[in-house]
Short mmCIF file of C-alpha atoms in Angstrom, two decimals:
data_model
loop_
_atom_site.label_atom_id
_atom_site.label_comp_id
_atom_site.label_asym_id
_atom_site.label_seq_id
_atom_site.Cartn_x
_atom_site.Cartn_y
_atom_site.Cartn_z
CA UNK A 1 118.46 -122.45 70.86
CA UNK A 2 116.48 -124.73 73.29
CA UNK A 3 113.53 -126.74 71.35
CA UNK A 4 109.81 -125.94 73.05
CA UNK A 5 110.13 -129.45 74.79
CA UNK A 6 113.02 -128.90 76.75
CA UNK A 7 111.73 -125.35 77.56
CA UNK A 8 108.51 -127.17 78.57
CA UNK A 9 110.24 -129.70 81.10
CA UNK A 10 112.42 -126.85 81.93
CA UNK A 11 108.94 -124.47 83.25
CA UNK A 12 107.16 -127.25 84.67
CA UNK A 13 110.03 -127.75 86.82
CA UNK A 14 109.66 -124.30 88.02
CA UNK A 15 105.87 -123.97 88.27
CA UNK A 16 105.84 -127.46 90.15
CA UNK A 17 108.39 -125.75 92.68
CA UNK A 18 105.99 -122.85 93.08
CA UNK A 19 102.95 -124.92 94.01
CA UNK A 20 105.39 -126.28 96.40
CA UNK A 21 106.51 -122.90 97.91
CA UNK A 22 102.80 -121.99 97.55
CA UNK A 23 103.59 -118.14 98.53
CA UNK A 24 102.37 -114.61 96.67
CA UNK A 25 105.99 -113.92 94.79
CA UNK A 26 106.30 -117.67 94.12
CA UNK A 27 105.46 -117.23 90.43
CA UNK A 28 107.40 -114.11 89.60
CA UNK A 29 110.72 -116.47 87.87
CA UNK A 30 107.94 -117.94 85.50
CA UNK A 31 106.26 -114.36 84.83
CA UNK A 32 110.08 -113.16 84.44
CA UNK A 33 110.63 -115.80 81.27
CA UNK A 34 107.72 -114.00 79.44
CA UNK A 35 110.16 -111.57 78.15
CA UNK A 36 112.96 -113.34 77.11
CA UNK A 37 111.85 -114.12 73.65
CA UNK A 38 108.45 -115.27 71.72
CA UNK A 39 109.15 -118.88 71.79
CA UNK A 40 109.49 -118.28 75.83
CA UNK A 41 106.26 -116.27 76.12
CA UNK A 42 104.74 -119.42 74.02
CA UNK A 43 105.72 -122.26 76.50
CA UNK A 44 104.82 -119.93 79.53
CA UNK A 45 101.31 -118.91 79.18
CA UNK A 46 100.12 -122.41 78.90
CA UNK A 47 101.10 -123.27 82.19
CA UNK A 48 100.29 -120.40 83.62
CA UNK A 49 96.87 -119.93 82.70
CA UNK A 50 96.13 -123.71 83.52
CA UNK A 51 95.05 -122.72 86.87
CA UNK A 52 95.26 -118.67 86.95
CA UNK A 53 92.84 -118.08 89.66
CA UNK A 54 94.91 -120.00 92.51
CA UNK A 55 97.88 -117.83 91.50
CA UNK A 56 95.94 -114.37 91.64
CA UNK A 57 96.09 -112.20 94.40
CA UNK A 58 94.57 -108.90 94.56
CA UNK A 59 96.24 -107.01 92.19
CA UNK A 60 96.93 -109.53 90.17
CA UNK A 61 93.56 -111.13 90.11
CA UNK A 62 92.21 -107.48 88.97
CA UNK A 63 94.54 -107.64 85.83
CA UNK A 64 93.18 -111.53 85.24
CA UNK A 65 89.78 -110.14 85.28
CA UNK A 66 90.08 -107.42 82.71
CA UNK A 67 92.22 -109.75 80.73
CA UNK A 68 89.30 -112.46 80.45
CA UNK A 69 86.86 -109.75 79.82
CA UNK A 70 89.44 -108.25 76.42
CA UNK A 71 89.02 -111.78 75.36
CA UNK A 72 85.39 -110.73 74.53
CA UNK A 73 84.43 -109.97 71.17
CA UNK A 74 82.48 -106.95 69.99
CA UNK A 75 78.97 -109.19 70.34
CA UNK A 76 79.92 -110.67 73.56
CA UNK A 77 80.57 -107.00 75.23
CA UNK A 78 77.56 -106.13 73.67
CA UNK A 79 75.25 -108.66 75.38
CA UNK A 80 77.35 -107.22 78.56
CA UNK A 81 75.80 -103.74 77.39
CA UNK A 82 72.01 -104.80 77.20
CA UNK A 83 72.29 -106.19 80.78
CA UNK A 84 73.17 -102.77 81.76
CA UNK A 85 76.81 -103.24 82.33
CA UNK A 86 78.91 -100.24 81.42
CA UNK A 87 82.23 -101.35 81.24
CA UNK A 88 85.29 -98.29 82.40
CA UNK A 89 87.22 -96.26 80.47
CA UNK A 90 90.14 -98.07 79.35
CA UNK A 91 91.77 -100.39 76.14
CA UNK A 92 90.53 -103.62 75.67
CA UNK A 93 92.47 -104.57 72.98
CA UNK A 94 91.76 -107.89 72.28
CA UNK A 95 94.62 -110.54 73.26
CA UNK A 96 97.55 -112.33 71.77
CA UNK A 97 96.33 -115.66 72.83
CA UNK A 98 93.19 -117.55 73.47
CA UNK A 99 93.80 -117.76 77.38
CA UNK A 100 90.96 -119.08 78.50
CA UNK A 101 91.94 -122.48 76.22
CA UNK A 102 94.77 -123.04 78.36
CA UNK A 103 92.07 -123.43 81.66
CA UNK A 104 92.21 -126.57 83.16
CA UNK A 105 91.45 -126.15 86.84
CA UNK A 106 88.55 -123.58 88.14
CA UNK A 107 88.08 -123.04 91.52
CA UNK A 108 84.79 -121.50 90.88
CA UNK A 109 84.61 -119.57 94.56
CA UNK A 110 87.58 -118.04 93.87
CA UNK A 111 86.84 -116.85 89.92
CA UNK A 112 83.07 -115.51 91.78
CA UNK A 113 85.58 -113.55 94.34
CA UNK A 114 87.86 -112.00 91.32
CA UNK A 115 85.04 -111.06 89.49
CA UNK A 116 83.23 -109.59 92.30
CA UNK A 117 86.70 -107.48 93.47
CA UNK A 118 86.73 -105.98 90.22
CA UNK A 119 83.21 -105.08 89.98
CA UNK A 120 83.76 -103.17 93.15
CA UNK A 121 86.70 -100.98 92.10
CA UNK A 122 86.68 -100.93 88.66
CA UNK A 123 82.49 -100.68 87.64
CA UNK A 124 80.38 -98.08 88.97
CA UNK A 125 77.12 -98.70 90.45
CA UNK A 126 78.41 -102.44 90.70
CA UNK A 127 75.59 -104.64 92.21
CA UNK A 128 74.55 -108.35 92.35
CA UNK A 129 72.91 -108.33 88.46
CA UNK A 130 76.34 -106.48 86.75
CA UNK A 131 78.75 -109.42 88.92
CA UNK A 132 76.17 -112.11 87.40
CA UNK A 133 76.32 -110.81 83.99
CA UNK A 134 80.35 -110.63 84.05
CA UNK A 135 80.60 -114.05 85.34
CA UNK A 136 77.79 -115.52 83.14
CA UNK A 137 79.47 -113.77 80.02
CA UNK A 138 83.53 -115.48 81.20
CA UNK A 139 81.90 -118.48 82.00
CA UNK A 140 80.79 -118.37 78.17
CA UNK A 141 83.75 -117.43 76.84
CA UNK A 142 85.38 -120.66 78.83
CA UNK A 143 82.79 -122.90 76.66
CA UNK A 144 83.10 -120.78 73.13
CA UNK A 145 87.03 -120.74 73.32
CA UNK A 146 86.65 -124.66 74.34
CA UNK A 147 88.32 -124.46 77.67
CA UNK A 148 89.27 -127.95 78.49
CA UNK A 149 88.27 -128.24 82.69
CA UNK A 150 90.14 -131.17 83.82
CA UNK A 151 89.39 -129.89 87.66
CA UNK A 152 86.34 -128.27 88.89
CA UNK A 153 86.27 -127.14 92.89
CA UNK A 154 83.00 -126.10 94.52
CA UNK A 155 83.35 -124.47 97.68
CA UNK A 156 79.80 -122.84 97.91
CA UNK A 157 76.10 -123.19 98.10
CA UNK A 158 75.67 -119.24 96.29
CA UNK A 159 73.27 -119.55 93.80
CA UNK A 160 75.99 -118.00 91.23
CA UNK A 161 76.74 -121.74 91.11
CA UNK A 162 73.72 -122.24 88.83
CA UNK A 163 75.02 -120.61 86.11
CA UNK A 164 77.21 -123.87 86.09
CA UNK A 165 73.85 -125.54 84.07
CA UNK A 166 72.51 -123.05 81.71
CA UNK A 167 72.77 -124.64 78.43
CA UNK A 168 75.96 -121.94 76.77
CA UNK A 169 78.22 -123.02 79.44
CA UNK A 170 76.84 -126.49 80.69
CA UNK A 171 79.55 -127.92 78.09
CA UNK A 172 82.65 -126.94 80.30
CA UNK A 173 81.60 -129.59 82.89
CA UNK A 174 81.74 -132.74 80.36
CA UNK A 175 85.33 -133.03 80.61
CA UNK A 176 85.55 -132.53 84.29
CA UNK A 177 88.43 -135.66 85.86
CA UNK A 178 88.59 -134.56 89.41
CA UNK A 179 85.92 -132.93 91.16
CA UNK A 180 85.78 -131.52 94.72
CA UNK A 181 83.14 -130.16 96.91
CA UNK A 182 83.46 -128.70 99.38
CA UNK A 183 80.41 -127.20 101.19
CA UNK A 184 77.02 -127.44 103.41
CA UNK A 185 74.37 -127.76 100.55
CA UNK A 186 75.42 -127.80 96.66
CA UNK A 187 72.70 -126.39 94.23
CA UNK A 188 70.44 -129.33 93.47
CA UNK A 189 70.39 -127.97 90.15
CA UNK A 190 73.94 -127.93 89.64
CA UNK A 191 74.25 -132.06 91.72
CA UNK A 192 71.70 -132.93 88.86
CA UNK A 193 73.87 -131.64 86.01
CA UNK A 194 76.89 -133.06 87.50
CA UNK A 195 74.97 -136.35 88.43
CA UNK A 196 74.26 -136.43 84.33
CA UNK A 197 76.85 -134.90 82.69
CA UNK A 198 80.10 -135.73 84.80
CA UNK A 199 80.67 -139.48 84.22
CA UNK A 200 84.04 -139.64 83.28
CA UNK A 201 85.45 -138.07 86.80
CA UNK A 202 88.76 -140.45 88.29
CA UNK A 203 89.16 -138.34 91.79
CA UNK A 204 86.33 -137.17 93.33
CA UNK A 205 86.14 -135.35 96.57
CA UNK A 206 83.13 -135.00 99.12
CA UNK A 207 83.90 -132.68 102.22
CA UNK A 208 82.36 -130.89 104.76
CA UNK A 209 78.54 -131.89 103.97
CA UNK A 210 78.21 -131.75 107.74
CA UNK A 211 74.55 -130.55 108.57
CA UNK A 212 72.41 -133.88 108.96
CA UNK A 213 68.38 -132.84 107.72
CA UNK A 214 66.54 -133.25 104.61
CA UNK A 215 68.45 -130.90 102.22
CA UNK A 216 71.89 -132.84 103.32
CA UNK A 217 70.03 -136.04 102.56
CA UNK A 218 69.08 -135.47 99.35
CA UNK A 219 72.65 -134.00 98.87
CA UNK A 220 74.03 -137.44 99.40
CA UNK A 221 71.11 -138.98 97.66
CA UNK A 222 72.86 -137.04 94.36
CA UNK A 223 76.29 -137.92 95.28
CA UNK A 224 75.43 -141.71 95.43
CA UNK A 225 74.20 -140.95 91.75
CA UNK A 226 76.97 -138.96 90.95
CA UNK A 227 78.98 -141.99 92.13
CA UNK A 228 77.30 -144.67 90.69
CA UNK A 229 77.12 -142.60 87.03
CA UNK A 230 80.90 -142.86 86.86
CA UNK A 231 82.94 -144.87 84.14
CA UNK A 232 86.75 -145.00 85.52
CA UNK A 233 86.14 -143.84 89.37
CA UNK A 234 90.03 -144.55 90.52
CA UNK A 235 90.08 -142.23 94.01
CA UNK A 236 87.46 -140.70 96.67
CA UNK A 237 88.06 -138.98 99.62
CA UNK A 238 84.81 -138.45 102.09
CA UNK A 239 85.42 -136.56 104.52
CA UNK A 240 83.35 -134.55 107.44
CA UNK A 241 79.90 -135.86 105.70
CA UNK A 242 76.40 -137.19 106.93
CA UNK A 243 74.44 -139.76 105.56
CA UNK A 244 77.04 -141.53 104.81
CA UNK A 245 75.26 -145.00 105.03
CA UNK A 246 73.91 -143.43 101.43
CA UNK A 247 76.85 -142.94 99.44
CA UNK A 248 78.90 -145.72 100.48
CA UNK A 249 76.99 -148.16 98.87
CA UNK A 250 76.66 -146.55 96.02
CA UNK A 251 81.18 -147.29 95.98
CA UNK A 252 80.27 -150.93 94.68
CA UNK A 253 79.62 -149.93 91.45
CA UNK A 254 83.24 -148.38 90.74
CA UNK A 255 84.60 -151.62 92.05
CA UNK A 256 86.18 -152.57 89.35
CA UNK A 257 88.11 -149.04 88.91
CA UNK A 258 88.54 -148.14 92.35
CA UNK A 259 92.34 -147.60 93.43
CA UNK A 260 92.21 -145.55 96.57
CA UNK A 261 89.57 -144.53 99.33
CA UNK A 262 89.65 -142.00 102.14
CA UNK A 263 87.47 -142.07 104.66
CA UNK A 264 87.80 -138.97 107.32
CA UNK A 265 85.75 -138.11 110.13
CA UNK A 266 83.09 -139.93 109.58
CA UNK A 267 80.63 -141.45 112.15
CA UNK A 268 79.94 -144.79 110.64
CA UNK A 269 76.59 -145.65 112.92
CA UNK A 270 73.96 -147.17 111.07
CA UNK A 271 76.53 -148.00 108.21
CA UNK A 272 75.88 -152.12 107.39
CA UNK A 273 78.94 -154.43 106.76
CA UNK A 274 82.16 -152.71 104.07
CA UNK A 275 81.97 -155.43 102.56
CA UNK A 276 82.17 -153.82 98.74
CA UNK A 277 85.48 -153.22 99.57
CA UNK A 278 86.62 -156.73 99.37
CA UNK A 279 85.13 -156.68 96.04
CA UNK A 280 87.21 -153.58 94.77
CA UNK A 281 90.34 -156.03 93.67
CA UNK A 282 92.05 -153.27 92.20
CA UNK A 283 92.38 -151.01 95.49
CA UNK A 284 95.97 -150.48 96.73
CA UNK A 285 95.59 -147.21 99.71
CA UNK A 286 92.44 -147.12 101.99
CA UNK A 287 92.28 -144.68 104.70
CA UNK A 288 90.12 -144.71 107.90
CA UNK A 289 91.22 -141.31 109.82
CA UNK A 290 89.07 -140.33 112.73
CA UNK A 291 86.48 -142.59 111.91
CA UNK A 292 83.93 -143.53 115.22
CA UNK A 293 81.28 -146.23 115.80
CA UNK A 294 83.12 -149.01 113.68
CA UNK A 295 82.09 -152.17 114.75
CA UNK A 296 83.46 -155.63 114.24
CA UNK A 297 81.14 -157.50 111.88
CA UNK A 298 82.04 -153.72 109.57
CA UNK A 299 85.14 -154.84 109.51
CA UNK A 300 85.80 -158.21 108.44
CA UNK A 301 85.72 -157.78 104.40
CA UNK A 302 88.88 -155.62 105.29
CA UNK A 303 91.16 -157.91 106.93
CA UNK A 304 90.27 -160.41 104.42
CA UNK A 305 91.51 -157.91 101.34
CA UNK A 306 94.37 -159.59 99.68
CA UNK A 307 95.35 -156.72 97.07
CA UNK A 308 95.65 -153.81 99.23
CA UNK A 309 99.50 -152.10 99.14
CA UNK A 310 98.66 -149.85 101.90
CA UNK A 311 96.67 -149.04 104.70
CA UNK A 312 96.28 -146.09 107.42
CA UNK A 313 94.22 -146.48 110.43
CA UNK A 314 94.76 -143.47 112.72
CA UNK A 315 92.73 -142.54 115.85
CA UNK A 316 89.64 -144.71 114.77
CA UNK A 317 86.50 -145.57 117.64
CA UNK A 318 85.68 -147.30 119.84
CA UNK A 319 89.42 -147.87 120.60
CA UNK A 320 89.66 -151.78 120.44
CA UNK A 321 88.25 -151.95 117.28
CA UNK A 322 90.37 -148.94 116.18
CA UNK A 323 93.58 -151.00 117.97
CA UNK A 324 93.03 -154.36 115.42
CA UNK A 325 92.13 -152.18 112.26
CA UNK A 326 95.78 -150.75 112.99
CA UNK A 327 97.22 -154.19 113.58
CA UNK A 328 95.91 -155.05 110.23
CA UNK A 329 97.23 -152.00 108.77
CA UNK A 330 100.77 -152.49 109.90
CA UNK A 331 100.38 -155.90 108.50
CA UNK A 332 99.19 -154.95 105.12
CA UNK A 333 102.41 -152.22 105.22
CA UNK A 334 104.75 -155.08 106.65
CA UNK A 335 103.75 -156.97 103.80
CA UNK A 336 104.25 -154.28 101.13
CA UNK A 337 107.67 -154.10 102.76
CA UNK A 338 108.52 -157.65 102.58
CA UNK A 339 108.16 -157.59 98.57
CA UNK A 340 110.74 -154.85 98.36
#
């Protein structure tokens, strides 16, 4: 019989291949080794329930639903009662396994969308209050069955994002590594939260804060915080994002940590001198990609870095100072080349 760590290696192999694939029957060869035996369905459902709402699709993501809700106990689907939310006809036999410990990434849009589906099919006389109750009551159940979020995405400004801070379920954001949002204006409830609790986040992503007046400034304003609150910062990616002469100073402080930086369509005007990135000895990859309004005097901590590994410069303005920040690059990736 094959121990549980070579049956691990052997179904991270095979969920690794379907992230690959990234299709709607990728999954079905790890579903399939369910029912084999016990000490199968044991090394599965970990892996599978790490990230189970980018693997639902409609049907499935219906079944994920009622699952997490027959992970309730009697209490829990009783608050669910006083908030007026009559659940269907049907067993809710409570579960083999504590599924939602196995969480590790939530895409928080898409568990809003699941939830939502099912309220529409399955829950009559669904409406706004009965989705906020379900999701309010899962996203307890995440912090009571200690769900261990190692990667939070936040696609949204919907003010179902809130529920992110109420004091039952702030505790699922402590843990948070790698955080990505993605979206106009983020709750300034929720940036304060994150901002306070969040400090121990290594990849952080900031895209598509595109909309330049005051709610986008004080957006950055909490992402320089968020920044600046961190501990072991190793990669950001900004990308698409105003008020960037903000949040880019508030980079010096993870100078000591930081090991990669993207920067991506960004209009650097107004932006003073880069020069904390001459400071940041421990970067190896930096990234300018469709950057405009570089200037010279912005550039001249970079050419000077001596510990980069790598370096991409790709359609940066105006084009001659775009033209030496490539030069440089191909240097810095001649150099890398050299050593091997």
């Amino acid at each position: 019989m094959l121990t549980s760590d070579i049956l691990g290696e052997v179904f991270e192999y095979l969920d690794d291949r379907d992230e690959i694939l990234n299709s709607p029957t990728n999954f079905r060869d790890l579903y399939s080794c369910l029912l084999v035996n016990n000490q199968w369905c044991e090394n599965v459902i970990p892996i599978l329930w790490r990230s189970p709402f980018s693997r639902c699709y409609q049907r499935r993501g219906n079944l994920l639903i009622k699952t997490l809700i027959s992970c309730l106990n009697l209490s829990e689907r009783q608050d669910l009662y006083n908030d007026g939310v009559f659940m269907p006809n049907g067993k809710y036999n409570i579960p083999l396994f504590n599924y939602p410990h196995f969480i590790r990434k939530l895409d928080y849009f898409q568990l809003i969308t699941l939830i939502k589906n099912w309220c529409r099919i399955y829950l009559e006389g669904s409406n706004e209050e009965s989705v906020t109750a379900i999701l309010r009551s899962v996203l307890r159940l995440f912090a009571k069955r200690h769900a261990y979020l190692n990667t939070l995405i936040i696609r949204s400004d919907d003010d179902l994002y809130c529920l992110l801070t109420e004091p039952e379920i702030l505790p699922i954001l402590y843990p948070i590594r790698d955080l990505q949002i993605s979206c106009y204006f983020p709750k300034k409830r929720l940036m304060n939260n994150l901002a306070k609790h969040c400090r121990n986040i290594i990849s952080l992503q900031i895209m598509n804060l595109s909309i330049e007046n005051d709610t986008s400034y004080n957006t950055a304003k909490k992402l320089a915080l968020l920044i600046e609150n961190q501990r072991s910062l190793k990669s950001v990616v900004i990308s698409k994002t105003k008020f960037i002469n903000i949040i880019i100073p508030s980079l010096i402080k993870q100078k000591k940590t930081l090991r990669q930086i993207i920067f991506r369509k960004l209009d650097f005007e107004g932006c003073g001198k880069l020069d904390f990135i001459k400071s940041c000895a421990r970067l190896e990859n930096l990234d300018l990609v469709d950057c405009c309004n570089l200037n010279y005097p912005m550039i001249t901590s970079l050419v000077n870095h001596k510990n980069l590994k790598r370096a991409g410069v790709r359609n940066c303005l105006p084009a001659n100072v775009g033209d030496e920040l490539r030069s440089w690059a191909n240097k810095i990736n001649c150099r890398k080349r050299k050593y091997y």
